[in-house]
Short mmCIF file of C-alpha atoms in Angstrom, two decimals:
data_model
loop_
_atom_site.label_atom_id
_atom_site.label_comp_id
_atom_site.label_asym_id
_atom_site.label_seq_id
_atom_site.Cartn_x
_atom_site.Cartn_y
_atom_site.Cartn_z
CA UNK A 9 -4.11 -77.70 4.33
CA UNK A 10 -6.87 -77.35 6.85
CA UNK A 11 -7.84 -73.68 7.42
CA UNK A 12 -7.97 -72.02 10.87
CA UNK A 13 -7.70 -75.15 13.02
CA UNK A 14 -6.10 -72.91 15.70
CA UNK A 15 -5.50 -74.08 19.24
CA UNK A 16 -7.59 -73.35 22.36
CA UNK A 17 -10.67 -72.28 20.58
CA UNK A 18 -13.51 -70.62 22.47
CA UNK A 19 -16.55 -71.08 20.23
CA UNK A 20 -19.96 -69.61 20.96
CA UNK A 21 -23.18 -70.30 19.26
CA UNK A 22 -25.39 -67.23 18.82
CA UNK A 23 -28.95 -68.10 17.95
CA UNK A 24 -31.20 -66.06 20.27
CA UNK A 25 -30.72 -62.54 18.99
CA UNK A 26 -33.62 -61.21 21.04
CA UNK A 27 -34.74 -62.03 24.58
CA UNK A 28 -38.15 -60.84 25.83
CA UNK A 29 -38.08 -58.25 22.87
CA UNK A 30 -34.78 -56.93 23.74
CA UNK A 31 -31.66 -57.28 21.41
CA UNK A 32 -28.80 -59.37 22.81
CA UNK A 33 -25.60 -58.02 21.39
CA UNK A 34 -22.64 -60.26 20.93
CA UNK A 35 -20.18 -57.34 21.32
CA UNK A 36 -19.21 -58.25 24.96
CA UNK A 37 -17.62 -61.44 23.49
CA UNK A 38 -14.93 -59.45 21.69
CA UNK A 39 -11.57 -60.67 22.97
CA UNK A 40 -12.90 -63.80 24.53
CA UNK A 41 -14.22 -65.93 21.72
CA UNK A 42 -12.28 -66.97 18.76
CA UNK A 43 -15.27 -68.06 16.74
CA UNK A 44 -18.91 -66.85 16.78
CA UNK A 45 -21.29 -69.38 15.13
CA UNK A 46 -24.32 -67.49 13.93
CA UNK A 47 -27.31 -69.89 14.11
CA UNK A 48 -29.43 -71.08 12.44
CA UNK A 49 -29.56 -70.70 8.75
CA UNK A 50 -32.17 -72.65 6.90
CA UNK A 51 -32.97 -73.52 3.25
CA UNK A 52 -36.81 -73.57 2.67
CA UNK A 53 -38.09 -76.00 0.05
CA UNK A 54 -40.54 -74.40 -2.48
CA UNK A 55 -39.52 -70.78 -1.65
CA UNK A 56 -37.98 -68.72 -4.38
CA UNK A 57 -35.12 -66.16 -4.62
CA UNK A 58 -33.81 -64.57 -1.41
CA UNK A 59 -36.72 -66.05 0.56
CA UNK A 60 -34.96 -69.51 0.24
CA UNK A 61 -32.51 -68.70 2.96
CA UNK A 62 -33.78 -67.90 6.42
CA UNK A 63 -31.88 -67.02 9.61
CA UNK A 64 -34.15 -68.59 12.13
CA UNK A 65 -37.59 -67.09 11.32
CA UNK A 66 -36.54 -64.27 8.90
CA UNK A 67 -34.57 -63.51 5.81
CA UNK A 68 -31.14 -62.18 6.86
CA UNK A 69 -31.82 -58.88 5.02
CA UNK A 70 -34.99 -58.04 7.20
CA UNK A 71 -35.02 -55.15 9.60
CA UNK A 72 -35.13 -57.63 12.43
CA UNK A 73 -31.45 -58.24 11.97
CA UNK A 74 -30.51 -54.52 11.47
CA UNK A 75 -28.86 -54.05 14.85
CA UNK A 76 -26.91 -57.40 14.55
CA UNK A 77 -24.99 -57.04 11.33
CA UNK A 78 -22.87 -54.05 12.42
CA UNK A 79 -22.08 -55.92 15.56
CA UNK A 80 -21.06 -58.99 13.48
CA UNK A 81 -18.80 -56.86 11.46
CA UNK A 82 -17.34 -55.31 14.63
CA UNK A 83 -16.43 -58.77 15.94
CA UNK A 84 -14.72 -59.68 12.73
CA UNK A 85 -12.82 -56.40 12.87
CA UNK A 86 -11.55 -57.36 16.25
CA UNK A 87 -10.21 -60.69 15.17
CA UNK A 88 -13.26 -62.95 15.84
CA UNK A 89 -14.23 -65.33 12.99
CA UNK A 90 -17.93 -65.38 12.26
CA UNK A 91 -19.34 -68.69 10.93
CA UNK A 92 -22.82 -69.44 9.84
CA UNK A 93 -24.54 -72.56 11.13
CA UNK A 94 -26.50 -74.29 8.55
CA UNK A 95 -29.24 -76.78 9.61
CA UNK A 96 -29.75 -77.94 13.15
CA UNK A 97 -32.92 -79.43 14.79
CA UNK A 98 -35.22 -78.17 12.14
CA UNK A 99 -35.39 -80.60 9.40
CA UNK A 100 -35.41 -79.96 5.57
CA UNK A 101 -32.29 -77.84 4.72
CA UNK A 102 -30.19 -80.50 3.44
CA UNK A 103 -33.08 -82.10 1.33
CA UNK A 104 -32.62 -78.86 -0.72
CA UNK A 105 -29.04 -79.76 -1.46
CA UNK A 106 -29.48 -83.10 -3.13
CA UNK A 107 -28.07 -83.25 -6.79
CA UNK A 108 -31.39 -82.56 -8.40
CA UNK A 109 -32.09 -79.49 -6.45
CA UNK A 110 -28.47 -78.12 -5.73
CA UNK A 111 -28.42 -75.63 -8.52
CA UNK A 112 -31.72 -74.10 -7.25
CA UNK A 113 -31.10 -73.86 -3.56
CA UNK A 114 -27.23 -73.52 -3.22
CA UNK A 115 -26.85 -70.30 -5.17
CA UNK A 116 -28.96 -68.12 -2.58
CA UNK A 117 -26.87 -69.66 0.14
CA UNK A 118 -23.72 -68.61 -1.65
CA UNK A 119 -25.09 -65.10 -1.99
CA UNK A 120 -25.81 -64.86 1.76
CA UNK A 121 -22.35 -65.95 2.63
CA UNK A 122 -20.89 -63.26 0.28
CA UNK A 123 -23.13 -60.50 1.27
CA UNK A 124 -22.51 -60.91 4.97
CA UNK A 125 -18.83 -61.79 4.53
CA UNK A 126 -19.14 -64.97 6.64
CA UNK A 127 -15.76 -66.66 7.41
CA UNK A 128 -17.18 -70.13 7.08
CA UNK A 129 -20.12 -72.52 7.51
CA UNK A 130 -20.75 -74.95 10.36
CA UNK A 131 -22.76 -77.86 8.81
CA UNK A 132 -25.04 -79.08 11.61
CA UNK A 133 -26.70 -82.10 10.04
CA UNK A 134 -29.56 -83.45 12.03
CA UNK A 135 -31.44 -85.31 9.45
CA UNK A 136 -30.55 -88.33 7.28
CA UNK A 137 -28.13 -87.02 4.51
CA UNK A 138 -26.22 -89.10 1.90
CA UNK A 139 -22.35 -88.97 1.88
CA UNK A 140 -22.60 -87.57 -1.69
CA UNK A 141 -24.71 -84.66 -0.56
CA UNK A 142 -22.44 -83.62 2.21
CA UNK A 143 -19.29 -84.13 0.08
CA UNK A 144 -20.55 -82.08 -2.65
CA UNK A 145 -21.55 -79.23 -0.45
CA UNK A 146 -18.14 -79.22 1.26
CA UNK A 147 -16.25 -79.20 -2.00
CA UNK A 148 -18.45 -76.60 -3.62
CA UNK A 149 -17.97 -74.23 -0.62
CA UNK A 150 -14.21 -74.62 -0.84
CA UNK A 151 -14.19 -74.10 -4.64
CA UNK A 152 -16.42 -70.87 -4.30
CA UNK A 153 -14.82 -69.29 -1.25
CA UNK A 154 -11.23 -70.76 -1.23
CA UNK A 155 -8.83 -72.62 1.03
CA UNK A 156 -9.21 -70.07 3.97
CA UNK A 157 -12.90 -70.49 4.24
CA UNK A 158 -13.73 -72.41 7.50
CA UNK A 159 -15.81 -75.59 7.14
CA UNK A 160 -16.73 -77.27 10.36
CA UNK A 161 -19.27 -79.98 11.14
CA UNK A 162 -21.31 -80.39 14.29
CA UNK A 163 -21.90 -84.17 14.90
CA UNK A 164 -23.26 -85.52 18.26
CA UNK A 165 -20.18 -86.72 20.13
CA UNK A 166 -21.11 -90.41 19.79
CA UNK A 167 -21.12 -90.17 16.02
CA UNK A 168 -17.29 -89.63 16.11
CA UNK A 169 -17.05 -93.23 17.47
CA UNK A 170 -19.69 -94.61 15.07
CA UNK A 171 -22.21 -94.71 17.85
CA UNK A 172 -25.43 -92.69 17.98
CA UNK A 173 -25.62 -90.41 14.84
CA UNK A 174 -28.25 -87.95 13.61
CA UNK A 175 -26.75 -87.27 10.25
CA UNK A 176 -27.19 -90.39 8.21
CA UNK A 177 -23.59 -90.52 6.88
CA UNK A 178 -20.54 -92.04 8.65
CA UNK A 179 -18.25 -89.34 10.16
CA UNK A 180 -15.25 -91.75 10.33
CA UNK A 181 -15.54 -92.33 6.65
CA UNK A 182 -16.01 -88.72 5.91
CA UNK A 183 -12.98 -87.74 7.93
CA UNK A 184 -10.97 -90.41 5.89
CA UNK A 185 -12.16 -89.01 2.61
CA UNK A 186 -12.62 -85.29 3.29
CA UNK A 187 -10.70 -84.40 6.45
CA UNK A 188 -8.27 -82.24 4.57
CA UNK A 189 -11.15 -79.86 3.83
CA UNK A 190 -12.82 -79.87 7.17
CA UNK A 191 -11.31 -77.33 9.67
CA UNK A 192 -12.61 -79.07 12.77
CA UNK A 193 -15.56 -80.82 14.45
CA UNK A 194 -17.83 -79.08 16.88
CA UNK A 195 -18.86 -82.18 18.71
CA UNK A 196 -22.10 -82.03 20.75
CA UNK A 197 -21.38 -83.48 24.22
CA UNK A 198 -25.06 -83.30 25.49
CA UNK A 199 -28.59 -84.47 24.77
CA UNK A 200 -27.80 -88.11 25.66
CA UNK A 201 -25.08 -88.38 23.02
CA UNK A 202 -22.13 -87.58 25.23
CA UNK A 203 -20.78 -85.86 28.26
CA UNK A 204 -17.62 -83.74 28.57
CA UNK A 205 -17.16 -84.48 32.31
CA UNK A 206 -15.48 -86.72 33.04
CA UNK A 207 -13.47 -86.37 29.73
CA UNK A 208 -13.27 -90.12 28.89
CA UNK A 209 -15.59 -89.89 25.94
CA UNK A 210 -13.41 -87.08 24.50
CA UNK A 211 -10.39 -89.51 24.76
CA UNK A 212 -12.37 -92.32 23.21
CA UNK A 213 -12.89 -90.01 20.03
CA UNK A 214 -9.25 -89.18 19.78
CA UNK A 215 -8.23 -92.82 20.05
CA UNK A 216 -10.96 -94.31 17.82
CA UNK A 217 -10.15 -96.05 14.50
CA UNK A 218 -7.65 -93.77 12.62
CA UNK A 219 -8.07 -91.09 15.22
CA UNK A 220 -8.69 -87.41 14.78
CA UNK A 221 -6.10 -84.88 16.05
CA UNK A 222 -7.34 -83.32 19.28
CA UNK A 223 -6.54 -79.92 17.73
CA UNK A 224 -9.54 -80.59 15.40
CA UNK A 225 -12.19 -81.75 18.06
CA UNK A 226 -13.97 -78.81 19.80
CA UNK A 227 -16.14 -79.98 22.68
CA UNK A 228 -19.58 -78.23 22.67
CA UNK A 229 -21.48 -78.11 25.87
CA UNK A 230 -24.62 -76.61 27.15
CA UNK A 231 -24.25 -73.13 28.84
CA UNK A 232 -27.59 -73.50 30.72
CA UNK A 233 -29.70 -76.51 31.76
CA UNK A 234 -32.71 -74.88 30.03
CA UNK A 235 -30.91 -75.24 26.65
CA UNK A 236 -31.23 -78.97 26.64
CA UNK A 237 -30.53 -82.28 28.41
CA UNK A 238 -27.00 -83.08 29.81
CA UNK A 239 -25.91 -79.78 31.24
CA UNK A 240 -22.61 -79.66 33.07
CA UNK A 241 -21.61 -76.52 35.11
CA UNK A 242 -18.68 -74.41 33.98
CA UNK A 243 -16.33 -75.48 36.85
CA UNK A 244 -16.64 -79.03 35.65
CA UNK A 245 -15.85 -77.91 32.07
CA UNK A 246 -12.77 -76.22 33.39
CA UNK A 247 -11.72 -79.33 35.12
CA UNK A 248 -11.85 -81.32 31.85
CA UNK A 249 -10.02 -78.60 30.09
CA UNK A 250 -7.18 -78.79 32.51
CA UNK A 251 -7.05 -82.60 32.27
CA UNK A 252 -7.13 -82.63 28.46
CA UNK A 253 -4.57 -79.97 28.14
CA UNK A 254 -2.29 -81.81 30.46
CA UNK A 255 -2.75 -84.95 28.29
CA UNK A 256 -2.66 -83.28 24.66
CA UNK A 257 -0.66 -80.14 25.30
CA UNK A 258 -1.09 -76.42 24.32
CA UNK A 259 -2.37 -77.26 20.83
CA UNK A 260 -5.58 -78.84 22.04
CA UNK A 261 -8.71 -77.82 20.16
CA UNK A 262 -10.90 -76.04 22.79
CA UNK A 263 -14.51 -75.79 23.87
CA UNK A 264 -17.68 -74.08 22.77
CA UNK A 265 -21.17 -73.29 24.25
CA UNK A 266 -24.75 -73.63 23.13
CA UNK A 267 -25.69 -71.08 23.47
CA UNK A 268 -24.82 -67.40 24.30
CA UNK A 269 -27.84 -65.47 25.60
CA UNK A 270 -28.35 -67.10 28.87
CA UNK A 271 -24.94 -68.58 29.69
CA UNK A 272 -24.17 -69.33 33.24
CA UNK A 273 -22.65 -68.72 35.82
CA UNK A 274 -24.56 -65.28 35.39
CA UNK A 275 -27.18 -65.20 32.77
CA UNK A 276 -27.39 -61.50 33.08
CA UNK A 277 -23.78 -61.34 31.87
CA UNK A 278 -23.62 -64.42 29.53
CA UNK A 279 -20.18 -63.43 28.27
CA UNK A 280 -18.77 -64.61 31.65
CA UNK A 281 -18.87 -68.30 30.45
CA UNK A 282 -16.58 -67.45 27.57
CA UNK A 283 -14.22 -65.48 29.78
CA UNK A 284 -14.02 -68.51 32.16
CA UNK A 285 -13.06 -70.87 29.38
CA UNK A 286 -10.42 -68.51 27.81
CA UNK A 287 -8.82 -67.89 31.26
CA UNK A 288 -8.83 -71.69 32.01
CA UNK A 289 -6.91 -72.45 28.79
CA UNK A 290 -4.57 -69.55 29.27
CA UNK A 291 -3.74 -70.57 32.76
CA UNK A 292 -3.19 -74.20 31.80
CA UNK A 293 -1.06 -73.15 28.82
CA UNK A 294 1.11 -71.00 30.99
CA UNK A 295 1.53 -74.02 33.51
CA UNK A 296 2.47 -76.40 30.74
CA UNK A 297 4.92 -73.90 29.11
CA UNK A 298 6.48 -73.13 32.53
CA UNK A 299 6.97 -76.84 33.24
CA UNK A 300 8.51 -77.23 29.75
CA UNK A 301 10.98 -74.37 30.44
CA UNK A 302 11.94 -76.13 33.79
CA UNK A 303 12.61 -79.33 32.01
CA UNK A 304 14.64 -77.60 29.28
CA UNK A 305 16.69 -75.52 31.89
CA UNK A 306 17.36 -78.86 33.82
CA UNK A 307 18.60 -80.61 30.63
CA UNK A 308 20.64 -77.59 29.76
CA UNK A 309 22.27 -77.64 33.16
CA UNK A 310 22.88 -81.38 32.86
CA UNK A 311 24.46 -80.90 29.51
CA UNK A 312 26.73 -78.18 30.89
CA UNK A 313 27.80 -80.52 33.71
CA UNK A 314 28.77 -83.23 31.24
CA UNK A 315 30.70 -80.81 29.02
CA UNK A 316 32.57 -79.49 32.03
CA UNK A 317 33.55 -82.91 33.13
CA UNK A 318 34.70 -83.82 29.65
CA UNK A 319 36.72 -80.63 29.51
CA UNK A 320 38.39 -81.43 32.74
CA UNK A 321 39.10 -84.95 31.66
CA UNK A 322 40.59 -83.76 28.44
CA UNK A 323 42.71 -81.17 30.24
CA UNK A 324 43.95 -83.78 32.58
CA UNK A 325 45.01 -86.17 29.78
CA UNK A 326 46.79 -83.41 28.06
#
């Protein structure tokens, strides 16, 4: 059973905790995001003890993060799942998790997950990693934290059709072998590896090879053109949401943004991006459900007409 593959996710990556020396609180996201992805955790080769695990430039326990952890707990207390992102663009983390080093570098990561009560881990593999390494990590996390622990992966979108791939292993093979233990994929539709508007590439992922349930493919897009190459505006994201929900229904997997602190349309109120996405999915869901009710009512009326005719015919014969 895959944990927490809920419909209509709004996922937000939260990596920039300070902007110009001012703390950026995630609290305004309460009620609008389903999952906050806390980025980016790294494992440091050659370090020892707690210093093995860093969240960006510091150990998670350092005073730098003192304002953040109570906010993280508040989000969780209000129903948002908080997932740690492991890896990303900085290389080296997954080199620490090969078999010969696993027992040295994995336990401090396990301790951080336990200490800060993270609900899952997003494995963002942007270096060449063997299938054996990623498989062992997924299995060990499930063994240690249970079936409800969320495990996601963050491939570039093209990797889900066996195109451009930063991870080294084949995601289609991984899905075939480990899909039951992967909650969903946070597919990166930017940086030259994909675009979410128009939504053709998303469709090609769902239809490729054995296919992946659209409930398990969350489209990650840039929230600001300064965050990378391939930005699309929130209005275009909303258009693709409408088209994909029309096609795949109310169980569709949702969207996410990289990253929170400067999200448009108003970077001074970056939570507006998440509000737009949640509202777009709610509106589309309501439209789909209203149409379904219309169809059901029409079918019920047609059945009533048929029953009435049959009753009259039976009465006439008697």
